[in-house]
């Protein structure tokens, strides 16, 4: 089942109990070492400052700083349902943490529940990137897999179609009532530099990986550099249905393709 993957690392074999403000994960490209205090390093600092400043107002920014071989490209995006305040707080933390976790790297990404940030000294705007993924899955299985997967597939198809409508800016979300006591919630989002076709392609790759990593699970998250997919049996996107919060019983995988 995993033969198509060059490497797979099970980072946490125990219960994952991260707080909402903690990063969900990061990617540091160790093949892009740069000198501390050099021109590229200085340009990274500059472009991250611009991302931190500009992202909260619209929820997205794709920008660059510098010239020629020293130019650095950066993208910041918040989840489409979060407030400006939460977006600002998340991006501010991301710009600090990405430098601490990926020091002296010219290619780095960091994921949070509310936002995503990446930079590179090579342009990546408009490209579908699923070369590295982070997967979270609930350790518990559903009791009726056939019925659940049918409802999940229908809901995912609906919100994926929603996400590629231009006015939605890459965001799709919805819910499906499975019983009087159980509701399925799902959200998908593409980075806003992608075309409609590229967004659809990224989401299809993410959803197709459910069977590999999240089969019959009560919850799952797939985080790529170009898109994000999540479903749960509790409300997690805004506006919330209730004050009920979800469990912390999830395992994390990081996968290189």
mmCIF file of C-alpha atoms in Angstrom:
data_model
loop_
_atom_site.group_PDB
_atom_site.id
_atom_site.type_symbol
_atom_site.label_atom_id
_atom_site.label_comp_id
_atom_site.label_asym_id
_atom_site.label_seq_id
_atom_site.Cartn_x
_atom_site.Cartn_y
_atom_site.Cartn_z
ATOM 1 C CA UNK A 1 0.000 0.000 0.000
ATOM 2 C CA UNK A 2 2.884 2.361 0.686
ATOM 3 C CA UNK A 3 5.113 1.237 -2.195
ATOM 4 C CA UNK A 4 4.692 4.550 -4.009
ATOM 5 C CA UNK A 5 6.277 6.450 -1.151
ATOM 6 C CA UNK A 6 10.041 6.863 -0.927
ATOM 7 C CA UNK A 7 9.999 7.421 2.804
ATOM 8 C CA UNK A 8 7.496 7.501 5.599
ATOM 9 C CA UNK A 9 8.157 8.492 9.180
ATOM 10 C CA UNK A 10 5.805 7.798 12.060
ATOM 11 C CA UNK A 11 6.788 10.721 14.243
ATOM 12 C CA UNK A 12 4.505 10.080 17.157
ATOM 13 C CA UNK A 13 3.338 6.633 18.174
ATOM 14 C CA UNK A 14 1.542 7.936 21.206
ATOM 15 C CA UNK A 15 -1.504 10.147 21.649
ATOM 16 C CA UNK A 16 -1.004 13.527 19.990
ATOM 17 C CA UNK A 17 -2.112 16.282 22.343
ATOM 18 C CA UNK A 18 -0.851 19.508 20.817
ATOM 19 C CA UNK A 19 -2.494 22.773 21.710
ATOM 20 C CA UNK A 20 -4.339 24.771 19.065
ATOM 21 C CA UNK A 21 -1.573 27.389 19.034
ATOM 22 C CA UNK A 22 1.218 24.874 18.449
ATOM 23 C CA UNK A 23 2.494 24.204 14.922
ATOM 24 C CA UNK A 24 1.052 21.072 13.365
ATOM 25 C CA UNK A 25 4.380 20.428 11.686
ATOM 26 C CA UNK A 26 7.152 21.874 9.579
ATOM 27 C CA UNK A 27 9.334 21.003 6.621
ATOM 28 C CA UNK A 28 12.955 22.149 6.476
ATOM 29 C CA UNK A 29 14.746 21.387 3.218
ATOM 30 C CA UNK A 30 18.198 20.330 4.405
ATOM 31 C CA UNK A 31 19.483 20.542 0.836
ATOM 32 C CA UNK A 32 19.100 24.334 0.823
ATOM 33 C CA UNK A 33 21.628 25.400 3.452
ATOM 34 C CA UNK A 34 22.504 29.091 3.461
ATOM 35 C CA UNK A 35 24.968 31.154 5.465
ATOM 36 C CA UNK A 36 23.694 32.970 8.524
ATOM 37 C CA UNK A 37 23.838 36.706 7.901
ATOM 38 C CA UNK A 38 24.178 36.331 4.140
ATOM 39 C CA UNK A 39 22.103 38.126 1.509
ATOM 40 C CA UNK A 40 19.482 35.389 1.184
ATOM 41 C CA UNK A 41 19.145 35.170 4.960
ATOM 42 C CA UNK A 42 18.585 38.926 5.142
ATOM 43 C CA UNK A 43 16.010 38.761 2.356
ATOM 44 C CA UNK A 44 14.148 35.984 4.189
ATOM 45 C CA UNK A 45 13.847 38.248 7.216
ATOM 46 C CA UNK A 46 12.566 41.061 5.006
ATOM 47 C CA UNK A 47 9.991 39.011 3.141
ATOM 48 C CA UNK A 48 8.684 37.378 6.327
ATOM 49 C CA UNK A 49 8.175 40.818 7.822
ATOM 50 C CA UNK A 50 6.079 41.734 4.791
ATOM 51 C CA UNK A 51 4.050 38.520 5.082
ATOM 52 C CA UNK A 52 3.364 39.138 8.771
ATOM 53 C CA UNK A 53 2.200 42.667 7.992
ATOM 54 C CA UNK A 54 0.039 42.026 4.936
ATOM 55 C CA UNK A 55 -1.535 38.588 5.425
ATOM 56 C CA UNK A 56 -4.144 39.433 8.114
ATOM 57 C CA UNK A 57 -5.970 42.070 6.047
ATOM 58 C CA UNK A 58 -7.000 39.642 3.281
ATOM 59 C CA UNK A 59 -6.023 36.265 4.723
ATOM 60 C CA UNK A 60 -3.443 35.703 1.996
ATOM 61 C CA UNK A 61 -0.265 37.129 0.525
ATOM 62 C CA UNK A 62 2.251 35.867 -2.020
ATOM 63 C CA UNK A 63 5.252 38.127 -2.358
ATOM 64 C CA UNK A 64 9.003 38.240 -2.906
ATOM 65 C CA UNK A 65 12.014 40.274 -1.862
ATOM 66 C CA UNK A 66 15.433 40.735 -3.417
ATOM 67 C CA UNK A 67 16.829 40.338 -6.905
ATOM 68 C CA UNK A 68 18.301 37.652 -9.120
ATOM 69 C CA UNK A 69 19.860 34.704 -7.250
ATOM 70 C CA UNK A 70 19.200 36.285 -3.865
ATOM 71 C CA UNK A 71 15.461 36.702 -4.405
ATOM 72 C CA UNK A 72 13.216 34.997 -1.848
ATOM 73 C CA UNK A 73 9.561 34.088 -2.409
ATOM 74 C CA UNK A 74 7.068 33.720 0.427
ATOM 75 C CA UNK A 75 3.425 32.818 0.895
ATOM 76 C CA UNK A 76 1.236 33.239 3.928
ATOM 77 C CA UNK A 77 -2.365 32.123 4.188
ATOM 78 C CA UNK A 78 -4.910 31.800 6.959
ATOM 79 C CA UNK A 79 -7.772 29.354 7.069
ATOM 80 C CA UNK A 80 -10.669 31.037 5.342
ATOM 81 C CA UNK A 81 -13.070 30.831 8.274
ATOM 82 C CA UNK A 82 -10.885 32.365 11.010
ATOM 83 C CA UNK A 83 -11.048 35.954 12.245
ATOM 84 C CA UNK A 84 -8.569 38.673 11.308
ATOM 85 C CA UNK A 85 -7.309 38.660 14.893
ATOM 86 C CA UNK A 86 -6.691 34.909 14.911
ATOM 87 C CA UNK A 87 -5.084 35.150 11.483
ATOM 88 C CA UNK A 88 -2.704 37.870 12.630
ATOM 89 C CA UNK A 89 -1.741 35.979 15.779
ATOM 90 C CA UNK A 90 -1.094 32.782 13.836
ATOM 91 C CA UNK A 91 0.996 34.390 11.098
ATOM 92 C CA UNK A 92 3.024 36.389 13.613
ATOM 93 C CA UNK A 93 3.902 33.200 15.470
ATOM 94 C CA UNK A 94 4.598 31.333 12.235
ATOM 95 C CA UNK A 95 7.142 33.899 11.038
ATOM 96 C CA UNK A 96 9.062 33.461 14.291
ATOM 97 C CA UNK A 97 8.791 29.695 14.616
ATOM 98 C CA UNK A 98 9.771 28.909 11.036
ATOM 99 C CA UNK A 99 13.145 30.586 11.533
ATOM 100 C CA UNK A 100 13.719 28.830 14.842
ATOM 101 C CA UNK A 101 12.763 25.407 13.510
ATOM 102 C CA UNK A 102 14.435 25.758 10.100
ATOM 103 C CA UNK A 103 17.519 27.929 10.708
ATOM 104 C CA UNK A 104 19.750 28.665 7.725
ATOM 105 C CA UNK A 105 17.425 27.000 5.209
ATOM 106 C CA UNK A 106 16.330 28.609 1.944
ATOM 107 C CA UNK A 107 13.246 26.379 1.677
ATOM 108 C CA UNK A 108 10.924 25.960 4.671
ATOM 109 C CA UNK A 109 7.217 25.521 5.439
ATOM 110 C CA UNK A 110 5.207 25.503 8.648
ATOM 111 C CA UNK A 111 1.604 24.465 9.271
ATOM 112 C CA UNK A 112 -0.779 25.596 12.000
ATOM 113 C CA UNK A 113 -4.445 24.932 12.572
ATOM 114 C CA UNK A 114 -5.269 28.505 11.544
ATOM 115 C CA UNK A 115 -2.531 29.347 9.034
ATOM 116 C CA UNK A 116 0.262 28.190 6.737
ATOM 117 C CA UNK A 117 3.568 29.847 5.830
ATOM 118 C CA UNK A 118 6.377 28.986 3.440
ATOM 119 C CA UNK A 119 9.369 30.571 1.758
ATOM 120 C CA UNK A 120 11.879 29.516 -0.888
ATOM 121 C CA UNK A 121 14.647 31.083 -2.933
ATOM 122 C CA UNK A 122 12.978 29.568 -6.004
ATOM 123 C CA UNK A 123 9.514 30.613 -7.164
ATOM 124 C CA UNK A 124 6.739 28.148 -6.354
ATOM 125 C CA UNK A 125 3.724 30.371 -7.020
ATOM 126 C CA UNK A 126 0.963 28.625 -8.943
ATOM 127 C CA UNK A 127 2.540 25.169 -8.674
ATOM 128 C CA UNK A 128 0.836 22.160 -7.078
ATOM 129 C CA UNK A 129 3.176 20.828 -4.382
ATOM 130 C CA UNK A 130 2.314 17.498 -2.755
ATOM 131 C CA UNK A 131 5.920 16.325 -2.412
ATOM 132 C CA UNK A 132 5.710 16.444 1.388
ATOM 133 C CA UNK A 133 2.623 15.805 3.451
ATOM 134 C CA UNK A 134 1.603 15.666 7.076
ATOM 135 C CA UNK A 135 -1.247 13.363 8.038
ATOM 136 C CA UNK A 136 -3.172 13.285 11.298
ATOM 137 C CA UNK A 137 -5.678 10.516 11.865
ATOM 138 C CA UNK A 138 -7.931 9.616 14.756
ATOM 139 C CA UNK A 139 -6.929 6.317 16.358
ATOM 140 C CA UNK A 140 -10.588 5.261 16.602
ATOM 141 C CA UNK A 141 -12.519 3.689 13.736
ATOM 142 C CA UNK A 142 -16.129 4.361 12.782
ATOM 143 C CA UNK A 143 -18.665 1.636 13.580
ATOM 144 C CA UNK A 144 -20.281 1.495 10.120
ATOM 145 C CA UNK A 145 -17.468 2.067 7.578
ATOM 146 C CA UNK A 146 -19.565 1.529 4.451
ATOM 147 C CA UNK A 147 -22.245 4.075 5.353
ATOM 148 C CA UNK A 148 -19.689 6.513 6.759
ATOM 149 C CA UNK A 149 -17.433 6.433 3.700
ATOM 150 C CA UNK A 150 -20.410 6.987 1.411
ATOM 151 C CA UNK A 151 -21.441 10.097 3.355
ATOM 152 C CA UNK A 152 -17.827 11.283 3.552
ATOM 153 C CA UNK A 153 -17.364 10.899 -0.199
ATOM 154 C CA UNK A 154 -20.543 12.833 -0.941
ATOM 155 C CA UNK A 155 -19.600 15.650 1.432
ATOM 156 C CA UNK A 156 -16.045 15.845 0.108
ATOM 157 C CA UNK A 157 -17.256 16.044 -3.481
ATOM 158 C CA UNK A 158 -19.580 18.892 -2.515
ATOM 159 C CA UNK A 159 -17.006 21.019 -0.695
ATOM 160 C CA UNK A 160 -14.283 20.332 -3.262
ATOM 161 C CA UNK A 161 -16.614 21.701 -5.939
ATOM 162 C CA UNK A 162 -17.299 24.669 -3.685
ATOM 163 C CA UNK A 163 -13.578 25.381 -3.233
ATOM 164 C CA UNK A 164 -12.910 25.872 -6.955
ATOM 165 C CA UNK A 165 -15.643 28.498 -7.351
ATOM 166 C CA UNK A 166 -13.700 31.784 -7.753
ATOM 167 C CA UNK A 167 -15.669 33.741 -5.143
ATOM 168 C CA UNK A 168 -14.879 31.099 -2.489
ATOM 169 C CA UNK A 169 -11.127 31.749 -2.847
ATOM 170 C CA UNK A 170 -10.139 28.110 -2.486
ATOM 171 C CA UNK A 171 -12.269 27.343 0.586
ATOM 172 C CA UNK A 172 -14.948 24.701 0.895
ATOM 173 C CA UNK A 173 -16.680 23.567 4.077
ATOM 174 C CA UNK A 174 -19.824 21.771 5.107
ATOM 175 C CA UNK A 175 -21.451 19.164 7.289
ATOM 176 C CA UNK A 176 -23.598 16.068 6.973
ATOM 177 C CA UNK A 177 -25.966 14.797 9.655
ATOM 178 C CA UNK A 178 -25.325 11.073 10.023
ATOM 179 C CA UNK A 179 -27.798 10.508 12.853
ATOM 180 C CA UNK A 180 -29.633 12.571 15.495
ATOM 181 C CA UNK A 181 -26.473 12.417 17.585
ATOM 182 C CA UNK A 182 -23.642 12.350 15.029
ATOM 183 C CA UNK A 183 -22.648 15.024 12.501
ATOM 184 C CA UNK A 184 -19.748 14.875 10.066
ATOM 185 C CA UNK A 185 -17.835 18.135 9.505
ATOM 186 C CA UNK A 186 -15.357 18.729 6.687
ATOM 187 C CA UNK A 187 -13.224 21.563 5.324
ATOM 188 C CA UNK A 188 -10.877 21.875 2.352
ATOM 189 C CA UNK A 189 -8.700 24.774 1.279
ATOM 190 C CA UNK A 190 -6.181 25.504 -1.464
ATOM 191 C CA UNK A 191 -3.536 28.190 -1.391
ATOM 192 C CA UNK A 192 -4.920 31.123 -3.324
ATOM 193 C CA UNK A 193 -2.061 31.268 -5.822
ATOM 194 C CA UNK A 194 -3.425 28.131 -7.509
ATOM 195 C CA UNK A 195 -5.701 28.083 -10.532
ATOM 196 C CA UNK A 196 -9.072 26.341 -10.295
ATOM 197 C CA UNK A 197 -7.692 23.298 -12.109
ATOM 198 C CA UNK A 198 -4.596 23.143 -9.900
ATOM 199 C CA UNK A 199 -6.720 23.488 -6.772
ATOM 200 C CA UNK A 200 -8.949 20.623 -7.888
ATOM 201 C CA UNK A 201 -5.872 18.518 -8.632
ATOM 202 C CA UNK A 202 -4.337 19.092 -5.199
ATOM 203 C CA UNK A 203 -7.573 18.336 -3.367
ATOM 204 C CA UNK A 204 -8.065 15.148 -5.379
ATOM 205 C CA UNK A 205 -4.599 13.931 -4.376
ATOM 206 C CA UNK A 206 -5.287 14.726 -0.723
ATOM 207 C CA UNK A 207 -8.683 13.013 -0.630
ATOM 208 C CA UNK A 208 -7.377 9.977 -2.501
ATOM 209 C CA UNK A 209 -4.890 9.471 0.329
ATOM 210 C CA UNK A 210 -7.705 8.888 2.818
ATOM 211 C CA UNK A 211 -7.671 5.202 1.901
ATOM 212 C CA UNK A 212 -3.911 4.977 2.522
ATOM 213 C CA UNK A 213 -3.678 6.740 5.857
ATOM 214 C CA UNK A 214 -7.159 7.435 7.234
ATOM 215 C CA UNK A 215 -9.285 4.500 6.161
ATOM 216 C CA UNK A 216 -12.425 4.223 8.326
ATOM 217 C CA UNK A 217 -11.049 6.716 10.857
ATOM 218 C CA UNK A 218 -13.281 9.057 12.847
ATOM 219 C CA UNK A 219 -11.134 12.017 11.822
ATOM 220 C CA UNK A 220 -8.324 12.895 9.436
ATOM 221 C CA UNK A 221 -6.188 15.836 8.326
ATOM 222 C CA UNK A 222 -4.044 15.991 5.198
ATOM 223 C CA UNK A 223 -1.670 18.939 5.020
ATOM 224 C CA UNK A 224 0.203 19.716 1.809
ATOM 225 C CA UNK A 225 2.029 22.876 0.791
ATOM 226 C CA UNK A 226 -0.719 23.647 -1.737
ATOM 227 C CA UNK A 227 -3.874 22.427 -0.025
ATOM 228 C CA UNK A 228 -5.444 21.210 3.195
ATOM 229 C CA UNK A 229 -8.215 18.692 3.835
ATOM 230 C CA UNK A 230 -9.874 17.762 7.118
ATOM 231 C CA UNK A 231 -12.902 15.929 8.436
ATOM 232 C CA UNK A 232 -14.062 15.247 12.006
ATOM 233 C CA UNK A 233 -17.089 14.049 13.945
ATOM 234 C CA UNK A 234 -17.097 17.278 15.938
ATOM 235 C CA UNK A 235 -17.319 20.959 14.910
ATOM 236 C CA UNK A 236 -13.925 22.537 14.227
ATOM 237 C CA UNK A 237 -14.550 25.361 11.738
ATOM 238 C CA UNK A 238 -16.242 28.708 12.304
ATOM 239 C CA UNK A 239 -18.980 29.479 13.052
ATOM 240 C CA UNK A 240 -18.991 26.573 15.479
ATOM 241 C CA UNK A 241 -22.163 24.541 15.921
ATOM 242 C CA UNK A 242 -21.469 24.270 19.654
ATOM 243 C CA UNK A 243 -18.782 24.647 22.285
ATOM 244 C CA UNK A 244 -17.973 20.964 22.029
ATOM 245 C CA UNK A 245 -14.295 20.347 21.356
ATOM 246 C CA UNK A 246 -12.741 17.334 19.767
ATOM 247 C CA UNK A 247 -10.562 14.637 21.269
ATOM 248 C CA UNK A 248 -6.769 14.667 21.166
ATOM 249 C CA UNK A 249 -6.442 11.012 20.170
ATOM 250 C CA UNK A 250 -4.683 11.485 16.847
ATOM 251 C CA UNK A 251 -1.448 10.114 15.415
ATOM 252 C CA UNK A 252 0.805 12.123 13.129
ATOM 253 C CA UNK A 253 2.615 10.933 10.003
ATOM 254 C CA UNK A 254 5.033 12.838 7.769
ATOM 255 C CA UNK A 255 5.380 11.524 4.230
ATOM 256 C CA UNK A 256 7.809 12.333 1.407
ATOM 257 C CA UNK A 257 6.841 11.402 -2.137
#
